[in-house]
CSV table of C-alpha atoms in Angstrom, one decimal:
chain,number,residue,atom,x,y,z
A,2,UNK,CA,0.0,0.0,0.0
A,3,UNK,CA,1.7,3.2,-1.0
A,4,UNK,CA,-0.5,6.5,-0.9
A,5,UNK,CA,-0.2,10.3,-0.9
A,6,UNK,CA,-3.6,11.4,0.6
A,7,UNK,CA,-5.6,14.9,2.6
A,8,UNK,CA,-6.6,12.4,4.6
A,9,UNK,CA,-5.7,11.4,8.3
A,10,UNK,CA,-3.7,8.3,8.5
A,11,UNK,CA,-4.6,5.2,9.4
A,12,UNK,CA,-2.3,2.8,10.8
A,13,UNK,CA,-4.4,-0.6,10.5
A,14,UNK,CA,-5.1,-0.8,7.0
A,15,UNK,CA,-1.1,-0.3,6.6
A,16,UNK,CA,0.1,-3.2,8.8
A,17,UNK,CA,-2.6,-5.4,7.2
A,18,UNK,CA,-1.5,-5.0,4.3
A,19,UNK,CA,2.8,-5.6,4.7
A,20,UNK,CA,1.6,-8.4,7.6
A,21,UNK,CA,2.0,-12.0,6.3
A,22,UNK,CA,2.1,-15.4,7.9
A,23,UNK,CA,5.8,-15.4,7.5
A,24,UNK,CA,6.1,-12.4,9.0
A,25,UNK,CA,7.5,-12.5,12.6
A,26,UNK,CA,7.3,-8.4,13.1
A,27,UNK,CA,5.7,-5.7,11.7
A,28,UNK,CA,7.6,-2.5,12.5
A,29,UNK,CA,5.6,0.8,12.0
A,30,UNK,CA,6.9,4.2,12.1
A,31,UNK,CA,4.7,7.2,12.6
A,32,UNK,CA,5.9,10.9,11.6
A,33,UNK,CA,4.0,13.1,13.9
A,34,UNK,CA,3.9,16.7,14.1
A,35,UNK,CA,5.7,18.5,16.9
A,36,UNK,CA,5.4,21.4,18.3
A,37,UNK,CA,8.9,23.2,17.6
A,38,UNK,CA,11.7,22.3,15.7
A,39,UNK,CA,15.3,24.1,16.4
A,40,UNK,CA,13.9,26.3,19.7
A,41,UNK,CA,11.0,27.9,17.6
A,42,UNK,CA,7.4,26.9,18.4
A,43,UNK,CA,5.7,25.8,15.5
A,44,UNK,CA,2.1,26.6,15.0
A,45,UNK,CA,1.1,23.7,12.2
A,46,UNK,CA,2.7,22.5,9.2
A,47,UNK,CA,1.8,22.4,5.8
A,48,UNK,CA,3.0,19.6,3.5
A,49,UNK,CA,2.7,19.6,-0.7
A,50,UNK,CA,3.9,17.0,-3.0
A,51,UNK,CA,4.2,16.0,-6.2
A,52,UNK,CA,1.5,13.1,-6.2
A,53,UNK,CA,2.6,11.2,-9.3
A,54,UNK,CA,6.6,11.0,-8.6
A,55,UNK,CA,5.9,10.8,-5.1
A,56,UNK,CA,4.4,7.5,-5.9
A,57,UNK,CA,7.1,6.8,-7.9
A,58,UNK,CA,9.6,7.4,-5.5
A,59,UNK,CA,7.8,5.3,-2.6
A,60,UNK,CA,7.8,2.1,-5.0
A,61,UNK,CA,11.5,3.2,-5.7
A,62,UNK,CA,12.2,3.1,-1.9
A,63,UNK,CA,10.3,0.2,-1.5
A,64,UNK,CA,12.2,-1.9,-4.1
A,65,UNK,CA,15.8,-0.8,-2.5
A,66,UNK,CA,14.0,-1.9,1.1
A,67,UNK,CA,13.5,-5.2,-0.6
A,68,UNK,CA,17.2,-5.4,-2.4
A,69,UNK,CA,19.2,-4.6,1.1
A,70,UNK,CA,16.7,-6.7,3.6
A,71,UNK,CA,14.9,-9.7,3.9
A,72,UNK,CA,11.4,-7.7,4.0
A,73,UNK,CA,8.2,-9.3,3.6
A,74,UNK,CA,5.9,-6.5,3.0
A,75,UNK,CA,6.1,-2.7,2.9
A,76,UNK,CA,3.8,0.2,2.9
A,77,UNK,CA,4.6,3.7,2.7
A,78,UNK,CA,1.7,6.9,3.5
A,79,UNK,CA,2.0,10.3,3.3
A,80,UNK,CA,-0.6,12.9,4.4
A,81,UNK,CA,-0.5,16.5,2.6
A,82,UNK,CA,-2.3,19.3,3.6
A,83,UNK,CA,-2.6,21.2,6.5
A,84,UNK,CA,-1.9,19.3,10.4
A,85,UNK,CA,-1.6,20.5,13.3
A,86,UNK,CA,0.5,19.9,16.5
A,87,UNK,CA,0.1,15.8,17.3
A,88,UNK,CA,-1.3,14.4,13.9
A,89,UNK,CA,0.7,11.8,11.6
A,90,UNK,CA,2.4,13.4,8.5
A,91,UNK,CA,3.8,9.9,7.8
A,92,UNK,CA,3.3,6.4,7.8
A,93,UNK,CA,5.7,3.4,7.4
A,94,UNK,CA,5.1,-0.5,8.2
A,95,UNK,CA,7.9,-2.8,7.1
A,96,UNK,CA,7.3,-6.5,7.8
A,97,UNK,CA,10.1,-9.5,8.1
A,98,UNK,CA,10.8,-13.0,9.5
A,99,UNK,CA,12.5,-10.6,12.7
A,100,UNK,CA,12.4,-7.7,14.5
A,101,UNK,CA,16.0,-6.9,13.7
A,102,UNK,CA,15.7,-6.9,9.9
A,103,UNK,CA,12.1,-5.0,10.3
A,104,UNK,CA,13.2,-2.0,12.3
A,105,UNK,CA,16.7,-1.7,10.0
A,106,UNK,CA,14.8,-1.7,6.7
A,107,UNK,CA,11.7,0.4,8.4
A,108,UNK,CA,15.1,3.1,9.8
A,109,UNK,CA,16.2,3.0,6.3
A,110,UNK,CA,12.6,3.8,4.6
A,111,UNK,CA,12.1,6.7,6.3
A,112,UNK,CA,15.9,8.2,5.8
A,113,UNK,CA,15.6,7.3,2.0
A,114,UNK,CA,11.6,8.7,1.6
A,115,UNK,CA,12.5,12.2,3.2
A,116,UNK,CA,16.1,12.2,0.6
A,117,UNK,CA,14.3,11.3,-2.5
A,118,UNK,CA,10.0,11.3,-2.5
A,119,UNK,CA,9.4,14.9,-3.5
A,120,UNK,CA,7.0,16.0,-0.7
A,121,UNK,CA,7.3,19.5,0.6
A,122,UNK,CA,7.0,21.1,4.4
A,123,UNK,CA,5.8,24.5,5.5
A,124,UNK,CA,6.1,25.8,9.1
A,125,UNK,CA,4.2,28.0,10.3
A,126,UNK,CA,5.4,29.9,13.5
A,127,UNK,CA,3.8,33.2,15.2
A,128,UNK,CA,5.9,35.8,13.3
A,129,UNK,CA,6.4,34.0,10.1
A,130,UNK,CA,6.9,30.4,7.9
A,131,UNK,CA,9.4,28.5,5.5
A,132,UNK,CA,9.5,25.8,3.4
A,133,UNK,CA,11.7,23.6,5.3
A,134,UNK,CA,14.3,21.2,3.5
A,135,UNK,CA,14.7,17.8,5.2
A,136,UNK,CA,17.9,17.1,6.5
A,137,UNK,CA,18.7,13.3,6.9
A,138,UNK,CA,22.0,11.9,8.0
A,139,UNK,CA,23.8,9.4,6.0
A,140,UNK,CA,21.6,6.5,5.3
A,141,UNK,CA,23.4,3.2,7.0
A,142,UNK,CA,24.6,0.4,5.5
A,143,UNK,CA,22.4,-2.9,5.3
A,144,UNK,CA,23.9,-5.8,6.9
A,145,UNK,CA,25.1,-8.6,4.6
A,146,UNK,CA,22.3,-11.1,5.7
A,147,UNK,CA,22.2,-13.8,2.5
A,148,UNK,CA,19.3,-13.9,1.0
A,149,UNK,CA,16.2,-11.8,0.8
A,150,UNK,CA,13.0,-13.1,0.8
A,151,UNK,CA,10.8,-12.3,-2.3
A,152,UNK,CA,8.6,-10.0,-0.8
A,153,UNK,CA,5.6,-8.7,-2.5
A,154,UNK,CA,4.3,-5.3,-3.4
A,155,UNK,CA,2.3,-4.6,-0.7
């Protein structure tokens, strides 16, 4: 499940949709709006993509995710639009035989969806607002773990 949507985000639909019967853990990653970010108070934020590439780009993620870890499912949502303080801007479930290998690949989703999906973010302060460019540190290296299993687009 991959989706750019106005919507609020809803986690179940997401996990039931990377969960499997070989899947030993389902890691899911919520990207929540806060209420500052570098010592300034943030009033909301606004977030604008590029649906078609952004769509693009998740699948691209996605198929990288599968290359470097032995996933079983993954599903990637972004909101757009206007959210205030505490709702979900982003969504990411990741599924695999083990914990381990599902919070590494969900780790590196996120670090690879805010480097390459083109979605935008506006804060909004009391005296003013940017667009804010994402900064993400280096993306780490998968461990060498064999095989992957052939996991399905979820």
């Amino acid at each position: 499940m991959f989706q750019i949507t106005s919507d609020p985000l809803d986690p179940a639909p997401l996990v039931a949709a990377v969960r499997r019967d070989e899947s030993g853990a389902v890691a899911l990653f919520y990207g929540v709006v806060r209420n500052e970010n570098m010592g300034r108070g943030v009033l909301y934020l606004e977030y604008d993509a590029y649906p078609e590439m952004a769509l693009k780009k998740m699948h691209e993620v996605a198929d990288e995710v599968r290359a470097k870890f032995p996933v079983t499912g993954i599903g990637i949502m972004h909101r757009t639009g206007r959210l205030e303080i505490g709702e979900t801007s982003l969504l990411v479930a990741v599924s695999s035989g083990h914990r381990r290998e599902a919070f590494e690949a969900c780790h590196y989703a996120v670090d690879r969806i805010k480097q390459i999906v083109p979605v935008w973010k506006k804060e909004v302060w009391e005296d003013g607002e940017e667009w804010i460019e994402g900064h993400v540190p280096e993306v780490p290296q998968a461990r060498d773990s064999g095989e992957t299993t052939d996991a399905r687009r979820s």
